Amino acid sequence: MSGSVHRTMGQQSGRRSWAEPWKIKMVEPLRMTRRGDRERALAEAGHNTFLLRSDDVYIDLLTDSGTGAMSDRQWAGMMVGDEAYAGSRNFYRLEEAIQRWYGYRHIVPTHQGRGAEHLISQAAIRRGQYVPGNMYFTTTRLHQELAGGIFADVIVDAAHDPADRSPFKGDVDLGKLEKLVGEHGASSVAYVSLAATVNMAGGQPVSMGNVRALREFCDRHGIRLFLDATRLVENAFFIQEREPGYAGKSIAEIVREFCDCTDGAWMSAKKDSLVNIGGWLAVNDRSLFEELRNLVVVYEGLHTYGGLAGRDMEAMAIGIGESMEDDHVRSRIGQVRYLGELLEDWGIPMVQPVGGHAIFLDARAFYPQLAQDQFPAQTLAAELYLDSGIRAMERGVVSAGRDAVTGGHHYPKLELTRLTIPRRVYTQAHMDVVAESVKAVFDGRAAARGLRMVYEPRYLRFFQARFDPL
Ligand code: P61
């Protein structure tokens, strides 16, 4: 040895190292691929990572949605599924878990998040009403628009700037909301659509101060406040860490306090709640609940299963409890940060501060030579796959889609490529391999030429669009 001092990433970053509060009981072998294989697979997939077969992927960072590892307790729960059409005992366990941890009164199960978004949009939006929200999310906005709503972005300006290191870049700008209500009147606002954390901004959190101020604003104007609780547990971690007065409170206490400021929530349980499928909708108002419970039987399934098997609801009820454990959340976000620390050391441009579920690479800064309609973020996702078999996701102009009125592209300020970390799935060594691949692609950035879209589906085009290299 040369006498040099070897230090862990924790030591290099001036912190104590964390480790996962679990050990591995079962493994799923991965297929390693060669560059030639990947070139063929990517061409067949029209340069869209959504169209790759997962057998052709080495480390899959497409999404953290439904890709987590369930615990032995959840798997045991799958064996006690009560598959009755009506009144499944697992539904009542799920209802109890949501009431206990999130605090809402009335619960409607759905097959996943967008099922819940569909129902709340149909029930709570009148044609022509505005739906202000803290940045758009693809499926959320689409369901709001299909119900006749007009989405209005009221997030703080900092959210649109990848380099801005503000601690709560998910906050609503109350000035923007006040202006919207002043111009159009409170009755033209369906509800405030608040997401915590904010996915498209980079997994950025909303502060407790902000949701409290929103509650007060909504009460003053007689407007309802509904929450996208998909990653609220991760949001709670940032409140615990960054907001004065919350360091001594548990994740569960913070989640409950946050929900208590809102009138209801929808959920994709495929994220925070550690299941491969599932979602729900919960409200406090009895008459709105009656309507939602009626709609669910049209679109999802009976109101005690909502498109899920009994065993899925059991796994979800158990997963909700596990997701609230402080040690779990710390290691989950700790792993995302670990990857962030490696990349930051090498000067890789990305959204700062690193958020809860993913690293969002700043594709504009990678490829200043590409115009936005040459799809820099889609190009970056393709280059990462070619380099190492890592699968990332475009979150830029392709994801933003077209304006519902003019039909032109939305040109979002953020042109990002998302490296999304599934929960309890990959190791620190996988993160090292990912970081080295990002570095290699960054070093080769000058050669990138961009893409041209050759097939564009009507809805949520990013899932199925095809591209040719320029
Ligand atoms: C994701 F490319 N997210 O992040 P469902 N709200 C929020 C989500 O993050 C979310 C849903 C509602 C996904 C899956 C996905 O453009 C895309 O259970 C904050 O997926 O229906 C989902 O929940 C919807 C990927 C969704 C996408 C839309 O990877």
Coordinates of C-alpha atoms and ligand atoms in Angstrom, one line a residue:
M1 CA 0.0 0.0 0.0
S2 CA 1.2 3.5 -0.8
G3 CA 0.3 4.9 2.6
S4 CA -2.6 6.8 1.1
V5 CA -5.7 7.0 3.3
H6 CA -8.8 5.2 2.0
R7 CA -12.0 6.7 3.2
T8 CA -15.7 5.7 2.7
M9 CA -18.0 8.0 0.8
G10 CA -19.6 8.9 4.1
Q11 CA -16.2 10.1 5.4
Q12 CA -15.4 11.9 2.2
S13 CA -18.7 13.7 2.4
G14 CA -18.3 14.6 6.1
R15 CA -21.1 12.4 7.4
R16 CA -21.5 9.0 9.1
S17 CA -22.3 6.2 6.7
W18 CA -25.8 4.7 6.8
A19 CA -26.7 1.1 6.0
E20 CA -30.0 -0.6 5.0
P21 CA -32.2 -1.8 7.9
W22 CA -32.6 -5.2 6.2
K23 CA -30.6 -8.0 4.7
I24 CA -31.1 -9.9 1.4
K25 CA -33.0 -13.2 1.4
M26 CA -33.6 -13.8 -2.3
V27 CA -31.8 -12.6 -5.4
E28 CA -32.9 -12.1 -9.0
P29 CA -30.1 -12.7 -11.5
L30 CA -29.4 -9.9 -14.0
R31 CA -28.4 -10.3 -17.6
M32 CA -25.2 -8.6 -18.6
T33 CA -25.2 -7.3 -22.2
R34 CA -22.6 -6.2 -24.7
R35 CA -22.5 -3.0 -26.6
G36 CA -23.5 -4.6 -29.9
D37 CA -26.6 -6.2 -28.2
R38 CA -27.6 -2.8 -26.8
E39 CA -27.2 -1.0 -30.1
R40 CA -29.6 -3.5 -31.7
A41 CA -32.1 -3.4 -28.7
L42 CA -32.1 0.4 -28.7
A43 CA -32.7 0.6 -32.5
E44 CA -35.6 -1.9 -32.1
A45 CA -37.0 0.3 -29.3
G46 CA -37.0 3.4 -31.4
H47 CA -34.5 5.0 -29.0
N48 CA -37.1 5.1 -26.3
T49 CA -36.2 3.4 -23.1
F50 CA -39.9 2.6 -22.3
L51 CA -39.8 0.3 -25.4
L52 CA -36.9 -1.8 -24.3
R53 CA -37.4 -5.3 -23.0
S54 CA -36.3 -5.5 -19.4
D55 CA -34.2 -8.6 -20.3
D56 CA -32.0 -6.2 -22.3
V57 CA -31.5 -3.9 -19.3
Y58 CA -28.7 -4.3 -16.7
I59 CA -29.5 -1.8 -14.0
D60 CA -33.1 -0.6 -14.3
L61 CA -33.5 3.0 -13.2
L62 CA -36.5 3.8 -15.4
T63 CA -38.8 4.2 -12.4
D64 CA -39.3 3.6 -8.7
S65 CA -42.9 2.8 -9.4
G66 CA -43.9 -0.8 -8.5
T67 CA -40.3 -1.8 -8.8
G68 CA -39.4 -2.1 -5.1
A69 CA -38.7 -5.3 -3.2
M70 CA -41.4 -6.4 -0.8
S71 CA -40.5 -7.6 2.7
D72 CA -40.9 -11.2 3.9
R73 CA -43.9 -9.9 5.9
Q74 CA -45.5 -8.5 2.8
W75 CA -45.0 -11.8 1.0
A76 CA -46.5 -13.6 4.0
G77 CA -49.4 -11.2 3.7
M78 CA -50.0 -12.3 0.1
M79 CA -50.8 -15.7 1.4
V80 CA -53.7 -14.5 3.5
G81 CA -55.5 -12.8 0.6
D82 CA -59.3 -13.0 0.9
E83 CA -60.4 -13.0 -2.7
A84 CA -64.0 -12.4 -2.0
Y85 CA -65.7 -10.2 -4.6
A86 CA -67.3 -8.1 -1.9
G87 CA -66.2 -7.2 1.6
S88 CA -62.7 -8.7 1.5
R89 CA -61.1 -8.7 4.9
N90 CA -57.9 -7.3 3.3
F91 CA -59.8 -4.2 2.3
Y92 CA -60.7 -3.5 5.9
R93 CA -57.1 -3.9 6.9
L94 CA -56.1 -1.5 4.2
E95 CA -58.8 1.0 5.2
E96 CA -57.6 0.8 8.8
A97 CA -53.9 1.4 7.8
I98 CA -54.8 4.5 5.7
Q99 CA -57.0 5.9 8.4
R100 CA -54.3 5.3 11.0
W101 CA -51.2 6.5 9.1
Y102 CA -52.7 9.2 6.8
G103 CA -55.7 10.1 8.9
Y104 CA -58.4 10.4 6.2
R105 CA -62.0 9.2 7.0
H106 CA -63.3 7.6 3.8
I107 CA -61.2 5.3 1.5
V108 CA -61.7 4.1 -2.1
P109 CA -59.1 1.5 -3.3
T110 CA -57.9 1.8 -7.0
H111 CA -55.6 -0.3 -9.1
Q112 CA -52.9 2.4 -9.1
G113 CA -52.4 6.2 -8.9
R114 CA -53.9 7.2 -12.2
G115 CA -57.1 5.2 -11.4
A116 CA -57.5 7.5 -8.4
E117 CA -56.6 10.6 -10.4
H118 CA -59.3 9.7 -12.9
L119 CA -62.0 9.4 -10.2
I120 CA -61.1 12.6 -8.3
S121 CA -60.9 14.6 -11.6
Q122 CA -64.3 13.4 -12.8
A123 CA -65.9 14.0 -9.4
A124 CA -64.4 17.4 -8.4
I125 CA -63.8 19.3 -11.7
R126 CA -66.4 21.2 -13.7
R127 CA -65.7 21.9 -17.3
G128 CA -63.7 25.2 -17.7
Q129 CA -62.5 25.3 -14.1
Y130 CA -58.9 25.9 -13.2
V131 CA -56.8 23.4 -11.3
P132 CA -53.7 25.1 -9.8
G133 CA -50.9 22.8 -8.9
N134 CA -47.2 22.7 -7.9
M135 CA -45.9 21.8 -11.3
Y136 CA -47.6 19.4 -13.7
F137 CA -47.4 15.6 -13.5
T138 CA -48.1 13.8 -16.7
T139 CA -51.0 11.6 -15.7
T140 CA -52.4 14.0 -13.1
R141 CA -52.6 16.9 -15.7
L142 CA -54.0 14.6 -18.4
H143 CA -56.9 13.4 -16.1
Q144 CA -57.6 17.0 -15.1
E145 CA -57.7 18.1 -18.7
L146 CA -59.9 15.1 -19.8
A147 CA -62.4 16.2 -17.1
G148 CA -62.5 19.7 -18.7
G149 CA -60.1 21.4 -16.2
I150 CA -57.3 23.9 -17.0
F151 CA -54.1 23.2 -15.2
A152 CA -52.2 26.3 -13.9
D153 CA -48.7 26.0 -12.6
V154 CA -48.3 27.8 -9.3
I155 CA -45.0 26.4 -8.0
V156 CA -42.2 28.7 -6.8
D157 CA -39.9 29.9 -9.5
A158 CA -36.9 28.2 -7.9
A159 CA -38.4 24.8 -9.0
H160 CA -37.7 25.6 -12.6
D161 CA -34.0 26.2 -12.0
P162 CA -31.8 23.1 -11.6
A163 CA -29.0 24.9 -9.9
D164 CA -31.1 26.7 -7.2
R165 CA -30.4 25.0 -3.9
S166 CA -33.5 26.2 -2.0
P167 CA -34.6 23.6 0.6
F168 CA -38.3 23.5 -0.4
K169 CA -38.5 23.8 -4.2
G170 CA -41.9 22.0 -4.2
D171 CA -43.7 24.9 -2.4
V172 CA -46.6 26.7 -3.9
D173 CA -46.1 30.4 -4.6
L174 CA -49.1 31.8 -2.8
G175 CA -48.7 35.1 -4.8
K176 CA -49.3 33.1 -8.0
L177 CA -52.3 31.4 -6.5
E178 CA -53.7 34.7 -5.1
K179 CA -53.4 36.2 -8.6
L180 CA -55.2 33.3 -10.2
V181 CA -58.1 33.5 -7.7
G182 CA -58.1 37.3 -8.0
E183 CA -58.4 37.2 -11.8
H184 CA -61.0 34.4 -12.2
G185 CA -62.8 34.1 -8.8
A186 CA -62.7 31.3 -6.3
S187 CA -65.7 29.5 -7.9
S188 CA -63.6 29.0 -11.1
V189 CA -61.0 27.0 -9.1
A190 CA -61.9 23.3 -8.8
Y191 CA -59.4 22.6 -6.1
V192 CA -55.7 23.1 -5.3
S193 CA -53.7 20.1 -6.5
L194 CA -50.7 19.7 -4.2
A195 CA -48.0 17.0 -4.8
A196 CA -45.5 16.1 -2.1
T197 CA -42.8 15.5 -3.2
V198 CA -42.8 17.1 -6.7
N199 CA -41.7 14.5 -9.2
M200 CA -41.0 16.6 -12.3
A201 CA -39.1 19.2 -10.3
G202 CA -36.6 16.5 -9.2
G203 CA -38.4 15.0 -6.2
Q204 CA -38.4 18.3 -4.4
P205 CA -40.3 18.7 -1.1
V206 CA -43.1 21.0 0.1
S207 CA -42.6 22.5 3.6
M208 CA -45.1 22.2 6.4
G209 CA -45.2 26.0 6.6
N210 CA -46.4 26.0 2.9
V211 CA -49.2 23.4 3.4
R212 CA -50.4 25.3 6.5
A213 CA -50.5 28.6 4.6
L214 CA -52.3 26.8 1.8
R215 CA -54.9 25.5 4.2
E216 CA -55.5 29.0 5.5
F217 CA -55.7 30.4 2.0
C218 CA -58.2 27.7 0.9
D219 CA -60.4 28.2 4.0
R220 CA -60.5 31.9 3.3
H221 CA -61.6 31.4 -0.3
G222 CA -63.8 28.2 0.2
I223 CA -61.5 26.1 -2.1
R224 CA -60.7 22.5 -1.5
L225 CA -57.1 21.3 -1.1
F226 CA -56.3 17.8 -2.4
L227 CA -52.9 16.1 -2.0
D228 CA -51.0 13.7 -4.3
A229 CA -49.5 11.6 -1.4
T230 CA -47.5 9.3 -3.7
R231 CA -44.1 10.3 -2.1
L232 CA -45.3 12.0 1.0
V233 CA -43.2 9.8 3.3
E234 CA -40.1 11.0 1.4
N235 CA -41.4 14.6 1.7
A236 CA -41.7 14.1 5.5
F237 CA -38.0 13.2 5.7
F238 CA -37.0 16.5 4.2
I239 CA -39.3 18.4 6.6
Q240 CA -37.7 16.5 9.5
E241 CA -34.2 17.3 8.2
R242 CA -34.7 20.9 7.1
E243 CA -37.7 22.6 8.8
P244 CA -37.2 24.2 12.2
G245 CA -39.1 22.4 14.9
Y246 CA -39.4 19.0 13.1
A247 CA -36.0 17.3 14.0
G248 CA -37.6 15.6 17.0
K249 CA -40.7 14.4 15.2
S250 CA -41.1 11.0 13.6
I251 CA -41.8 10.5 9.9
A252 CA -45.2 9.1 10.8
E253 CA -46.1 12.2 12.9
I254 CA -45.0 14.5 10.1
V255 CA -47.0 12.6 7.5
R256 CA -50.1 12.8 9.7
E257 CA -49.7 16.5 10.4
F258 CA -49.3 17.2 6.7
C259 CA -52.4 15.3 5.7
D260 CA -54.4 17.0 8.4
C261 CA -54.0 20.2 6.5
T262 CA -55.7 18.8 3.4
D263 CA -59.3 17.6 2.4
G264 CA -58.2 14.4 0.8
A265 CA -55.5 12.6 -1.1
W266 CA -54.8 10.2 -4.0
M267 CA -52.0 7.8 -3.9
S268 CA -49.9 5.6 -6.2
A269 CA -48.9 3.0 -3.5
K270 CA -46.3 1.6 -6.0
K271 CA -43.9 4.2 -4.6
D272 CA -43.8 5.0 -0.9
S273 CA -45.9 2.0 0.1
L274 CA -43.5 -0.6 -1.2
V275 CA -45.9 -2.6 -3.4
N276 CA -45.8 -3.7 -7.0
I277 CA -49.4 -2.6 -7.7
G278 CA -52.0 -0.6 -5.9
G279 CA -53.4 2.9 -5.1
W280 CA -56.2 4.7 -3.3
L281 CA -58.2 7.8 -2.9
A282 CA -59.3 9.2 0.5
V283 CA -61.5 12.1 1.4
N284 CA -63.0 13.5 4.6
D285 CA -66.2 14.8 3.0
R286 CA -69.0 12.2 3.1
S287 CA -71.0 13.3 0.0
L288 CA -67.9 13.5 -2.2
F289 CA -67.0 10.0 -0.9
E290 CA -70.4 8.7 -1.9
E291 CA -69.8 9.9 -5.5
L292 CA -66.3 8.5 -5.7
R293 CA -67.5 5.2 -4.3
N294 CA -70.1 5.1 -7.0
L295 CA -67.6 6.0 -9.8
V296 CA -65.1 3.3 -8.7
V297 CA -67.6 0.5 -9.6
V298 CA -67.8 1.9 -13.1
Y299 CA -64.1 2.2 -13.9
E300 CA -62.1 0.1 -11.4
G301 CA -64.1 -2.6 -9.6
L302 CA -66.2 -3.0 -6.5
H303 CA -65.6 -0.4 -3.8
T304 CA -63.9 -3.1 -1.6
Y305 CA -61.3 -4.0 -4.2
G306 CA -60.9 -1.2 -6.8
G307 CA -59.2 -3.4 -9.4
L308 CA -56.9 -5.2 -6.9
A309 CA -56.7 -8.7 -5.6
G310 CA -57.2 -9.1 -1.9
R311 CA -53.6 -10.2 -1.5
D312 CA -52.5 -6.9 -3.1
M313 CA -54.5 -4.9 -0.6
E314 CA -52.9 -6.9 2.3
A315 CA -49.4 -6.3 0.9
M316 CA -50.2 -2.6 0.7
A317 CA -51.6 -2.4 4.3
I318 CA -48.3 -3.9 5.5
G319 CA -46.2 -1.8 3.2
I320 CA -47.7 1.4 4.5
G321 CA -46.6 0.6 8.0
E322 CA -43.1 -0.3 6.9
S323 CA -42.8 2.9 4.8
M324 CA -43.3 5.0 7.9
E325 CA -40.2 3.7 9.7
D326 CA -37.6 6.4 10.1
D327 CA -34.6 4.0 9.5
H328 CA -36.2 2.8 6.2
V329 CA -36.7 6.3 4.9
R330 CA -33.2 7.5 5.9
S331 CA -31.5 4.6 4.0
R332 CA -33.8 4.9 1.0
I333 CA -33.1 8.6 0.6
G334 CA -29.5 8.0 1.7
Q335 CA -28.9 5.8 -1.3
V336 CA -30.2 8.4 -3.7
R337 CA -27.9 10.9 -2.0
Y338 CA -24.9 8.5 -2.2
L339 CA -25.2 8.5 -6.0
G340 CA -25.7 12.2 -5.9
E341 CA -22.4 12.7 -3.9
L342 CA -20.4 10.6 -6.4
L343 CA -21.8 12.6 -9.3
E344 CA -21.3 15.9 -7.7
D345 CA -17.7 15.2 -7.0
W346 CA -17.2 14.8 -10.7
G347 CA -19.0 18.0 -11.6
I348 CA -22.0 16.3 -13.3
P349 CA -24.8 18.8 -13.9
M350 CA -28.0 17.8 -12.1
V351 CA -30.9 19.2 -10.2
Q352 CA -29.9 20.5 -6.8
P353 CA -30.5 19.7 -4.0
V354 CA -30.8 16.0 -4.7
G355 CA -34.5 15.0 -4.1
G356 CA -36.1 11.9 -2.7
H357 CA -36.5 9.3 -5.4
A358 CA -34.0 10.0 -8.2
I359 CA -31.1 11.9 -9.6
F360 CA -32.3 14.2 -12.4
L361 CA -29.4 14.9 -14.8
D362 CA -29.5 18.3 -16.5
A363 CA -29.5 17.3 -20.1
R364 CA -29.3 20.9 -21.4
A365 CA -26.0 21.3 -19.5
F366 CA -24.8 18.0 -20.9
Y367 CA -25.6 19.0 -24.5
P368 CA -25.6 22.7 -25.1
Q369 CA -25.2 21.9 -28.8
L370 CA -28.7 20.5 -29.0
A371 CA -31.9 22.5 -29.4
Q372 CA -34.8 21.4 -27.2
D373 CA -36.6 19.9 -30.1
Q374 CA -33.6 17.7 -30.8
F375 CA -34.6 16.0 -27.5
P376 CA -31.5 16.3 -25.3
A377 CA -32.9 14.3 -22.4
Q378 CA -34.1 11.5 -24.6
T379 CA -30.6 11.5 -26.2
L380 CA -29.0 11.3 -22.8
A381 CA -31.2 8.3 -21.7
A382 CA -30.2 6.5 -25.0
E383 CA -26.5 7.2 -24.5
L384 CA -26.6 5.9 -20.9
Y385 CA -28.2 2.7 -22.1
L386 CA -25.7 2.2 -24.9
D387 CA -22.8 2.8 -22.5
S388 CA -23.7 0.3 -19.8
G389 CA -27.2 -1.1 -20.1
I390 CA -28.6 1.4 -17.5
R391 CA -32.1 2.4 -18.2
A392 CA -33.1 6.0 -17.4
M393 CA -36.2 8.1 -18.3
E394 CA -36.7 11.2 -20.3
R395 CA -38.3 14.1 -18.3
G396 CA -38.2 17.0 -20.7
V397 CA -40.0 18.2 -23.8
V398 CA -41.2 14.7 -24.8
S399 CA -42.8 14.1 -21.4
A400 CA -44.3 17.6 -21.3
G401 CA -46.4 16.8 -24.4
R402 CA -48.5 19.3 -26.3
D403 CA -50.6 22.2 -25.2
A404 CA -54.3 21.1 -25.0
V405 CA -55.4 24.3 -26.7
T406 CA -52.7 25.3 -29.3
G407 CA -51.4 21.8 -30.0
G408 CA -47.8 23.0 -30.0
H409 CA -45.0 21.4 -27.9
H410 CA -44.9 22.4 -24.2
Y411 CA -41.2 23.6 -23.8
P412 CA -40.5 23.0 -20.1
K413 CA -37.6 24.9 -18.6
L414 CA -36.4 21.6 -17.1
E415 CA -34.9 19.2 -19.6
L416 CA -33.9 16.3 -17.4
T417 CA -33.0 12.6 -17.5
R418 CA -34.1 10.7 -14.5
L419 CA -32.1 8.0 -12.8
T420 CA -34.8 6.6 -10.5
I421 CA -33.8 4.4 -7.6
P422 CA -36.2 1.5 -6.8
R423 CA -36.7 0.9 -3.1
R424 CA -34.7 -2.0 -1.4
V425 CA -33.4 -3.4 -4.7
Y426 CA -29.9 -2.3 -5.7
T427 CA -26.7 -2.1 -3.7
Q428 CA -24.1 0.5 -3.3
A429 CA -21.9 -1.3 -5.9
H430 CA -24.7 -0.8 -8.4
M431 CA -24.7 2.9 -7.6
D432 CA -20.9 3.0 -8.3
V433 CA -21.4 1.4 -11.7
V434 CA -24.1 3.9 -12.5
A435 CA -22.0 6.8 -11.5
E436 CA -19.1 5.7 -13.6
S437 CA -21.4 5.3 -16.6
V438 CA -22.8 8.8 -16.2
K439 CA -19.2 10.1 -16.0
A440 CA -18.3 8.2 -19.2
V441 CA -21.3 9.6 -21.1
F442 CA -20.5 13.1 -19.7
D443 CA -16.9 12.8 -21.0
G444 CA -18.2 11.9 -24.4
R445 CA -20.9 14.6 -24.5
A446 CA -19.4 16.7 -27.4
A447 CA -20.2 13.9 -29.9
A448 CA -24.0 13.8 -29.2
R449 CA -26.2 14.7 -32.2
G450 CA -29.7 14.4 -30.9
L451 CA -32.9 12.7 -32.1
R452 CA -35.9 13.2 -34.4
M453 CA -39.4 12.0 -33.3
V454 CA -40.8 9.7 -36.0
Y455 CA -43.9 8.4 -34.2
E456 CA -46.0 10.3 -31.7
P457 CA -49.0 8.8 -29.9
R458 CA -51.9 11.1 -28.9
Y459 CA -51.8 10.7 -25.1
L460 CA -48.8 10.5 -22.8
R461 CA -46.6 10.3 -25.9
F462 CA -43.3 9.6 -24.0
F463 CA -44.4 6.1 -23.2
Q464 CA -44.6 4.9 -26.9
A465 CA -43.0 7.6 -29.1
R466 CA -40.2 6.5 -31.5
F467 CA -37.1 8.4 -32.6
D468 CA -34.4 8.2 -35.2
P469 CA -30.9 9.5 -34.6
L470 CA -30.0 12.8 -36.3
Ligands
P61_1 C1 -43.0 7.4 -12.1 F1 -43.2 8.3 -16.9 N1 -45.2 8.0 -11.4 O1 -42.6 8.4 -11.5 P1 -49.5 5.4 -11.3 N2 -48.5 10.9 -9.1 C2 -47.2 10.9 -9.0 C3 -46.5 9.9 -9.7 O2 -45.1 9.9 -9.6 C4 -47.2 8.9 -10.4 C5 -48.6 9.0 -10.4 C6 -49.2 10.0 -9.7 C7 -44.5 7.2 -12.1 C8 -45.0 6.1 -13.1 C9 -45.2 6.9 -14.4 O3 -45.1 10.0 -17.0 C10 -45.3 8.9 -16.2 O4 -49.6 4.4 -10.1 C11 -46.5 12.0 -8.2 O5 -48.3 5.3 -12.1 O6 -50.7 5.4 -12.1 C12 -46.5 7.9 -11.2 O7 -49.4 6.8 -10.5 C13 -49.4 8.0 -11.2 C14 -44.1 7.1 -15.2 C15 -46.3 7.6 -14.5 C16 -44.2 8.1 -16.1 C17 -46.4 8.6 -15.5 O8 -42.3 6.7 -12.7

